[in-house]
Short mmCIF file of C-alpha atoms in Angstrom, two decimals:
data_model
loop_
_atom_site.label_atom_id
_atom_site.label_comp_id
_atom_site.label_asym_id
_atom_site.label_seq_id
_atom_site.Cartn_x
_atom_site.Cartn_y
_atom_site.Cartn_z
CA UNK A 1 131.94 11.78 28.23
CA UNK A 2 131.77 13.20 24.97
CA UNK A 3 131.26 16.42 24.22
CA UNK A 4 130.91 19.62 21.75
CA UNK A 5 133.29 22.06 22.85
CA UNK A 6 133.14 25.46 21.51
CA UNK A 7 135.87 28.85 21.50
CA UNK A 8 136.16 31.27 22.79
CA UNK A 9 133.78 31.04 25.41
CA UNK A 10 133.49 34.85 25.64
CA UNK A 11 134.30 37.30 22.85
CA UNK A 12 134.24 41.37 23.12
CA UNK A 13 135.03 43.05 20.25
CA UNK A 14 134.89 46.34 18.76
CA UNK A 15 131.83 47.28 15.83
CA UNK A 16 133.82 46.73 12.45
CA UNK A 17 135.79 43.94 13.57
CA UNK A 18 135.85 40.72 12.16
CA UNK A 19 134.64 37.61 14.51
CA UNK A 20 135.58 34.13 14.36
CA UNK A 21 133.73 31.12 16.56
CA UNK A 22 134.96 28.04 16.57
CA UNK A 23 133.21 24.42 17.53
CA UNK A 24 134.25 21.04 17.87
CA UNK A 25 131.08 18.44 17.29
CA UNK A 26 130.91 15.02 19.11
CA UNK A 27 133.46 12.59 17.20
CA UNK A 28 131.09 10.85 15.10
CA UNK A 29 128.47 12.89 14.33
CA UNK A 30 127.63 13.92 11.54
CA UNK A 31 125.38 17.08 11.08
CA UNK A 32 126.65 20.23 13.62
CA UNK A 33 124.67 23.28 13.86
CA UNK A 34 124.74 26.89 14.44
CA UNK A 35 122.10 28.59 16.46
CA UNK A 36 122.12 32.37 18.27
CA UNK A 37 120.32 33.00 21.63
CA UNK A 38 119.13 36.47 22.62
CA UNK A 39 116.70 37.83 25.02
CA UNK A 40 114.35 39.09 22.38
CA UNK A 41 114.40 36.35 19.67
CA UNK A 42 115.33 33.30 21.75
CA UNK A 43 117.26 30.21 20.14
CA UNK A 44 117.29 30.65 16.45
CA UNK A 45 118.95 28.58 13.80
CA UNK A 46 121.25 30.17 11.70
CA UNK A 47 122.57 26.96 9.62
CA UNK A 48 123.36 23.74 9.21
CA UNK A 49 125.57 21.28 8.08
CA UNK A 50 125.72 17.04 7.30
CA UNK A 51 128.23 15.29 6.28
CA UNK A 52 130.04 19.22 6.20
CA UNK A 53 127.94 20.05 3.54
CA UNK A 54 125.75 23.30 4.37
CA UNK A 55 121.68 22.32 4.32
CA UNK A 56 120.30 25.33 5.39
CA UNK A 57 121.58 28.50 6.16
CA UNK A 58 118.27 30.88 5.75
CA UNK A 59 118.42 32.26 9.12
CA UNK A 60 121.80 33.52 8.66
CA UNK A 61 122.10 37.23 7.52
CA UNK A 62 124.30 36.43 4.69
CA UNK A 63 126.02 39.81 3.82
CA UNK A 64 128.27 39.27 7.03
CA UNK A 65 127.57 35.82 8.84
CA UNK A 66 129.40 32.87 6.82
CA UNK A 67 130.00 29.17 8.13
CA UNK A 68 131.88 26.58 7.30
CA UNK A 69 133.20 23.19 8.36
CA UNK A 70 136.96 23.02 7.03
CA UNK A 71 137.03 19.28 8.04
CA UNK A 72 134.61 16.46 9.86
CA UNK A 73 136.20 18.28 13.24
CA UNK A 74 135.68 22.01 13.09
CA UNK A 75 132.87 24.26 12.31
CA UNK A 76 133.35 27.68 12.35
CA UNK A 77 130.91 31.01 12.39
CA UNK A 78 132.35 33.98 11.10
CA UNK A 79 131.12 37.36 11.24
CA UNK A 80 132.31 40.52 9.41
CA UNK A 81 131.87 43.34 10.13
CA UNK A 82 130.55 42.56 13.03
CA UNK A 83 127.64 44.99 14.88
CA UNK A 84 126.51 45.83 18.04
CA UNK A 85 122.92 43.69 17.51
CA UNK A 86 125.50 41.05 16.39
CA UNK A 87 125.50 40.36 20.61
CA UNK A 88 124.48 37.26 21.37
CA UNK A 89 125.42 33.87 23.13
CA UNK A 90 126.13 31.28 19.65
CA UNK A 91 125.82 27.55 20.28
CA UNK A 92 126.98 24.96 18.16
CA UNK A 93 124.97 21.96 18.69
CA UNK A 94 125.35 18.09 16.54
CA UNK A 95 123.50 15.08 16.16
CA UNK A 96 124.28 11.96 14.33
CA UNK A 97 122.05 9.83 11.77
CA UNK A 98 120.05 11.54 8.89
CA UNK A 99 117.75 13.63 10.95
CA UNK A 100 115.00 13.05 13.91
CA UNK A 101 117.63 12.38 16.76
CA UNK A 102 118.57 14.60 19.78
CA UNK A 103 121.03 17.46 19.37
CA UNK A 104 124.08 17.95 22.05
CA UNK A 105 124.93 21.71 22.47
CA UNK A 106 128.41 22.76 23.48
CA UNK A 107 129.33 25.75 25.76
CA UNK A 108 128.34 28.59 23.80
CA UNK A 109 130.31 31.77 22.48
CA UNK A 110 129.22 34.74 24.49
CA UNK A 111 129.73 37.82 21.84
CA UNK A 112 130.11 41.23 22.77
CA UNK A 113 129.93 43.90 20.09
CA UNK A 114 130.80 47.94 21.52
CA UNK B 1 105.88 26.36 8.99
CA UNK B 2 106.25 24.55 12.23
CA UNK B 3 105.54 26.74 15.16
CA UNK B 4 106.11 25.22 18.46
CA UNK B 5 104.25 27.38 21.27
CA UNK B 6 105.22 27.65 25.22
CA UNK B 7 102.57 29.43 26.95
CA UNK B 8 104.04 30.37 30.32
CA UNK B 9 106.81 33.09 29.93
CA UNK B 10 107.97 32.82 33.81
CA UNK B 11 106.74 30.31 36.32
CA UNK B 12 107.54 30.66 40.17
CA UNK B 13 106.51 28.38 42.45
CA UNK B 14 108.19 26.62 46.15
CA UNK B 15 110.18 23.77 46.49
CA UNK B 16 107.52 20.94 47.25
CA UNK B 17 105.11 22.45 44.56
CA UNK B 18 103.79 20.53 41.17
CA UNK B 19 105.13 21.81 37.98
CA UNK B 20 103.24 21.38 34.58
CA UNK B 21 105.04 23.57 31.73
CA UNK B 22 102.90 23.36 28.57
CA UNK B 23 104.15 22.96 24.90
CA UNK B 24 101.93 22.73 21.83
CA UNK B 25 103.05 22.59 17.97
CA UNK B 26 101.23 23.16 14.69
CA UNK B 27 102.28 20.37 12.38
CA UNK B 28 100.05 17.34 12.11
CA UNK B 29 102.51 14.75 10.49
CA UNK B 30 104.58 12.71 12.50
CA UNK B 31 106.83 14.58 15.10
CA UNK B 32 109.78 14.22 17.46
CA UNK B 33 109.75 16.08 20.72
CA UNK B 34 111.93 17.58 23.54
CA UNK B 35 112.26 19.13 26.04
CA UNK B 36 116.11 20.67 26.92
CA UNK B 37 116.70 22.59 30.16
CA UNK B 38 119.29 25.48 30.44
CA UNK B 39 120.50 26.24 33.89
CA UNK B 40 121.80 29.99 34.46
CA UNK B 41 124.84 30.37 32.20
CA UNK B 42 124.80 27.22 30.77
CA UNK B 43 124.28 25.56 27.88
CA UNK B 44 121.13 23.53 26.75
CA UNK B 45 121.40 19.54 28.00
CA UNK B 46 118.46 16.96 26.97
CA UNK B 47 116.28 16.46 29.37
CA UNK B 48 114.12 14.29 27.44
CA UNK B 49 112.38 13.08 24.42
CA UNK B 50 109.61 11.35 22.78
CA UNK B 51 110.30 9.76 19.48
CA UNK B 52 107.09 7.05 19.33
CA UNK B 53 105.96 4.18 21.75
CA UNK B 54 104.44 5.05 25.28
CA UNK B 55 103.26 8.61 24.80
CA UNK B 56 104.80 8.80 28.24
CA UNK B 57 108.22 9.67 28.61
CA UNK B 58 110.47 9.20 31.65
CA UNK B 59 113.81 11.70 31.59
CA UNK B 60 116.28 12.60 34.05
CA UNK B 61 115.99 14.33 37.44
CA UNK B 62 112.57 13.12 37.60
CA UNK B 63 111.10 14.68 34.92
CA UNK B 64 108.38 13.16 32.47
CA UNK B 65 106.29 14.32 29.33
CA UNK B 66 103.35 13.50 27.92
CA UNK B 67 102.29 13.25 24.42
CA UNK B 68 98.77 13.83 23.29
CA UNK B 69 98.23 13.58 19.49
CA UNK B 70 94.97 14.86 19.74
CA UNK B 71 95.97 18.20 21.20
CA UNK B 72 98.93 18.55 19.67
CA UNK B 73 100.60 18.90 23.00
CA UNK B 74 103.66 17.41 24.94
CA UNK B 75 103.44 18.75 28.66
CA UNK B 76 106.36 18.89 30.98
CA UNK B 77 106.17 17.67 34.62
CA UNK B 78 107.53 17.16 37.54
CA UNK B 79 105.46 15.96 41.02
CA UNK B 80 108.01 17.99 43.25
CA UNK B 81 110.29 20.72 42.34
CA UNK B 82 113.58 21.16 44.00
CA UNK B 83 115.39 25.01 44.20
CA UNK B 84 118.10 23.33 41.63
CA UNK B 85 115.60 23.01 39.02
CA UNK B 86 115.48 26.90 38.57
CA UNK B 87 116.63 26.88 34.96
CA UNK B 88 114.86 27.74 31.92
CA UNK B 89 112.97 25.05 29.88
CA UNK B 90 112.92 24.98 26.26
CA UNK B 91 110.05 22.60 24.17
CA UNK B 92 111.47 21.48 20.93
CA UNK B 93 110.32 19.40 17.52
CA UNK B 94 111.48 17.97 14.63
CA UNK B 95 108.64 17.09 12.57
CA UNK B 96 108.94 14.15 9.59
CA UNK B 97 111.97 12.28 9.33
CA UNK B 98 115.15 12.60 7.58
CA UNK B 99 114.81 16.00 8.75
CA UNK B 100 117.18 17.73 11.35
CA UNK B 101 115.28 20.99 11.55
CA UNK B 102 114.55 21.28 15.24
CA UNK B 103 112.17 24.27 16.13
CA UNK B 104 112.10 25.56 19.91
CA UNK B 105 109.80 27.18 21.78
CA UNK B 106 110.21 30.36 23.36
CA UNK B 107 111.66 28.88 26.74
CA UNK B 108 109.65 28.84 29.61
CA UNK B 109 111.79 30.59 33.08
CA UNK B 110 111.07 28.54 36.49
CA UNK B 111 112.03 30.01 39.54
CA UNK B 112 111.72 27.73 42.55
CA UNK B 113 111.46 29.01 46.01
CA UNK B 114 113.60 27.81 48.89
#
């Protein structure tokens, strides 16, 4: 049963600190994404990747959120410094093909910022 | 821009009881829908989706969507809700092809009474 696994599952860090979430898409696919899940904004997309090139990454606040994807197997979030409103459960999702088809979210990263 | 729109915030109802969760989006091209469920502390699974063909879509646990192009709608329903199906329900679309871009609804929270 394949599946996107994501770590840590639960982060708590101090405000300043420098945060680093890690996810694992399906073997296979081919376009993994990042999205952030609060009680006031709901799910929102922060980027995107295919083929581990980044498409989009306009919802991402870019003077302290970066992602990457080192290789077809990893996709990392990174945040520094990180803040208190920086709290949040992070998903990594993927999908395969060029676009349309049905994304497969992992675990989630439950941040804690003090 | 896409807006997808999820009218009921919280829904309660009793096990035995009809569930209809609406979902309505703004684009008039050509559209993929979902709808994803997210038990407490979990992470979002498919629960199904409409890609074209019969605008009536069978998914898992007995759940089934319609699609009407004419109102721009894709309704979520069940004929008999079960106290495991207290989760939140998220409406989601991708609209065009080639396009990963998936927009979600605000979530809609069931609570089902034993």
């Amino acid at each position: 049963d394949a599946r996107v696994t994501q770590t840590p599952r639960h982060k708590v860090t101090e405000m300043g600190q420098e945060v680093t979430m890690r996810c694992q898409p399906i073997l296979g696919h081919n376009t993994v994404f990042w999205y952030r899940q609060t009680m006031m904004q709901g799910l929102e997309l922060l980027a995107y990747f295919r083929n581990r090139a980044p498409l989009d990454d306009s919802g991402m606040p870019k003077d302290r959120f970066s992602a990457e994807m080192p290789d077809a197997t990893l996709a990392t979030l990174k945040i520094q410094p990180s803040e208190p409103r920086d709290s949040a459960v992070y998903f990594c999702a993927s999908a395969s093909g060029t676009g349309g088809y049905e994304q497969y979210f992992g675990p989630g990263t439950r941040l804690t910022v003090t | 821009a896409q807006s997808v729109s999820q009218h009921n915030h919280h829904v309660i109802l009793s096990e035995a009881a009809s569930l209809e969760l609406g979902c309505n989006y703004s684009y008039g091209g050509t559209v993929n829908l979902f709808w994803y469920v997210q038990y407490p502390g979990q992470h979002l699974q498919l629960l199904l989706k409409y890609f074209s063909g019969d605008p009536l879509v069978k998914g898992i646990k007995g759940f089934e969507a319609e699609f009407i192009k004419s109102k721009f709608s894709f309704n979520l329903r069940k004929p008999s809700v079960q106290w495991s199906d207290t989760a939140e329900y998220f409406c989601a679309v991708i609209e065009g092809f080639n396009n990963n871009d998936m927009r979600f609804g605000a979530g809609t929270r069931l609570t089902v009474k034993p």
